[in-house]
Amino acid sequence: VTDRVVVTGCGAVSAFGLGMAALWRGLCAGHGAVRPLTVFTPQPGEVTIGAELSSFDAREQLGEAAARTLDRFAAFAVIAAREAVRDAGLQHGVIDRRRAGVSIGSALGGLSALAQMPVTRPVRAHPLTIPRSMHNAATARVSMDHGYRGPALCHATACASGAHAIGEAAEAIRAGRADVMLAGGSDAPLTPEVLGPWQALRLLAPPDPEEVAFSSRAFSAERKGFVMGEGAAVVVLESEAHARQRGARARVELAGYGASADALDLTQPSLDGPVQAIEAALAQARLAPVEIAYVNAHGTGTQANDRIESAAIRRVFLRHADALAVSATKPMHGHAMGASPALELVATVRAMEESLVPPTIGWRRRDPDCDLDYVPNEARAMAVPAALSHAFAFGGLNAVLALRRLA
Amino acid sequence: MSDEVERQVLEAIALQTGLAVSDIGRTATLTDLGLSSMDALGLLFTFEEQLAVRVPDALIPRMRTVGELIAGLREVLADKERATTGEAP
């Protein structure tokens, strides 16, 4: 019998503030954290809204020396990982640190640190540019912070980074390479240099003229794209035997992980890739489609994603698709790039524990191509014995995580 | 000018380490003062910007202590001044 992988701790940094509790409170309130940006002053034509963590000061949180060497994305990861470790009770007692690893994915890494480099020639770079900007800075720093010397990984699969990071960390435990993994995603893309290129792809929603907080309207007929966010989330994954041995409380089981590639297009989503990833996650979890009660959707709010994701759900779940609660939380916490799937996994864990599903805010009108129950605008009390969390990234790289509530 | 270099170095180190300027001994290495190799490179970058000079790589192994760092920067600065006034070394 293969040992099960369980989630024993969660931590989050989001536009709602520091901590998993702030994230969960915000998501249930049904308003969201999209606001006019204050982290920089937009110039004419630049992006003006985002889900930002205002007044974040890395020095205050981590001290002067760490703040100097870490980009914002890595600082977020360190803070989220500390919370997850505390939540799992790992700070007490002794574990074999050679069998504890770290897997923090990031779509953009410290691209903002790289973007601060002057573009004049000859190039004159600050010596910390590379240590700050490298994608694995978050994983490295978290491993140092806890002295974890097991597998240390960094998956960069755009907006699915956090999901691949968590899924592959679970695989490391299943394969017997580690007992404990701190896994998640982190990104801090709210700078003019990073937002500009996303704006150029014409995927970002403009500020809603009536209510900025509802600028992104996932799965709604009048959806216009996503709003960029930032943050990090980290979960503690552990073999069930290890958790039991140290007397830890398991929140849920991370029962399945499915990964696939569309192998078709860099930016246009397809139906087959997501379907394959969903089916693979269900198969590993040994869950029948009818056992799933809730899907935390990728739900970016772009025309293409929401249509194709809805069709993929219909393809896998057939008639059960009409009984599913499907919600997108990105309109509330923003699209935090590689951190999104990790924030969404934490949201899904909390939904299962609280029997309360966060809503898809800003939903106004049915799109004939998006014909599922998206839990519009208000959180819903319902039992969630099993759930999926979707992540479908640019490049056509898909990752789906399946969670099961423990008896 | 040389006193200015010393003041800049000591103040920058004090800022990064939290030590008082009077507590920074000239024979202490930057590592002794609790700075990492990356911190040291960052400091050097700052001095290069402030003084508008470039410290050659070859000089860096000889700039381990605070005193050597100050001396090295003075040397580079003097080289630069000689170059701009066209004076023979």
mmCIF file of N, CA and C in Angstrom, chain A residues 64-65 68-69 124-129 131, chain B residues 16 35 38-39 41-42 45 48-49 53-54:
data_model
loop_
_atom_site.group_PDB
_atom_site.id
_atom_site.type_symbol
_atom_site.label_atom_id
_atom_site.label_comp_id
_atom_site.label_asym_id
_atom_site.label_seq_id
_atom_site.Cartn_x
_atom_site.Cartn_y
_atom_site.Cartn_z
ATOM 1 N N GLU A 64 16.913 43.576 7.989
ATOM 2 C CA GLU A 64 17.653 44.372 7.009
ATOM 3 C C GLU A 64 18.452 43.504 6.028
ATOM 4 N N ALA A 65 19.192 42.543 6.560
ATOM 5 C CA ALA A 65 20.104 41.774 5.699
ATOM 6 C C ALA A 65 19.338 40.944 4.677
ATOM 7 N N ARG A 68 17.736 43.001 1.895
ATOM 8 C CA ARG A 68 18.688 43.503 0.909
ATOM 9 C C ARG A 68 18.940 42.478 -0.198
ATOM 10 N N THR A 69 18.951 41.221 0.168
ATOM 11 C CA THR A 69 19.341 40.204 -0.815
ATOM 12 C C THR A 69 18.148 39.547 -1.505
ATOM 13 N N ARG A 124 25.899 48.195 -16.580
ATOM 14 C CA ARG A 124 26.507 48.326 -15.261
ATOM 15 C C ARG A 124 25.503 47.760 -14.273
ATOM 16 N N ALA A 125 25.687 46.507 -13.884
ATOM 17 C CA ALA A 125 24.682 45.825 -13.061
ATOM 18 C C ALA A 125 25.091 45.779 -11.601
ATOM 19 N N HIS A 126 24.106 45.852 -10.719
ATOM 20 C CA HIS A 126 24.355 45.670 -9.292
ATOM 21 C C HIS A 126 24.739 44.201 -9.055
ATOM 22 N N PRO A 127 25.723 43.953 -8.178
ATOM 23 C CA PRO A 127 26.167 42.563 -7.979
ATOM 24 C C PRO A 127 25.095 41.628 -7.417
ATOM 25 N N LEU A 128 24.032 42.180 -6.854
ATOM 26 C CA LEU A 128 22.978 41.302 -6.329
ATOM 27 C C LEU A 128 21.901 40.987 -7.365
ATOM 28 N N THR A 129 22.066 41.512 -8.579
ATOM 29 C CA THR A 129 21.021 41.317 -9.591
ATOM 30 C C THR A 129 20.708 39.837 -9.808
ATOM 31 N N PRO A 131 21.567 36.984 -7.794
ATOM 32 C CA PRO A 131 20.978 36.299 -6.632
ATOM 33 C C PRO A 131 19.542 36.736 -6.339
ATOM 34 N N GLN B 16 25.013 49.213 7.163
ATOM 35 C CA GLN B 16 24.665 47.815 6.866
ATOM 36 C C GLN B 16 24.777 46.902 8.082
ATOM 37 N N LEU B 35 29.396 40.787 7.617
ATOM 38 C CA LEU B 35 28.919 40.967 6.243
ATOM 39 C C LEU B 35 29.251 39.731 5.405
ATOM 40 N N MET B 38 28.385 38.572 -0.535
ATOM 41 C CA MET B 38 27.471 39.332 -1.392
ATOM 42 C C MET B 38 27.302 40.752 -0.869
ATOM 43 N N ASP B 39 27.232 40.886 0.472
ATOM 44 C CA ASP B 39 27.142 42.226 1.070
ATOM 45 C C ASP B 39 28.362 43.055 0.665
ATOM 46 N N LEU B 41 30.310 42.721 -1.943
ATOM 47 C CA LEU B 41 30.224 43.119 -3.353
ATOM 48 C C LEU B 41 29.235 44.275 -3.542
ATOM 49 N N GLY B 42 28.137 44.208 -2.792
ATOM 50 C CA GLY B 42 27.144 45.283 -2.858
ATOM 51 C C GLY B 42 27.721 46.609 -2.398
ATOM 52 N N PHE B 45 30.087 48.003 -4.956
ATOM 53 C CA PHE B 45 29.308 48.588 -6.053
ATOM 54 C C PHE B 45 28.873 50.013 -5.685
ATOM 55 N N GLU B 48 31.811 52.383 -5.807
ATOM 56 C CA GLU B 48 32.150 52.665 -7.202
ATOM 57 C C GLU B 48 31.208 53.710 -7.781
ATOM 58 N N GLU B 49 29.928 53.592 -7.442
ATOM 59 C CA GLU B 49 28.942 54.556 -7.944
ATOM 60 C C GLU B 49 29.197 55.937 -7.342
ATOM 61 N N VAL B 53 34.223 55.477 -9.934
ATOM 62 C CA VAL B 53 35.450 54.745 -10.297
ATOM 63 C C VAL B 53 35.085 53.287 -10.544
ATOM 64 N N ARG B 54 36.024 52.530 -11.118
ATOM 65 C CA ARG B 54 35.857 51.082 -11.234
ATOM 66 C C ARG B 54 37.046 50.432 -10.555
#
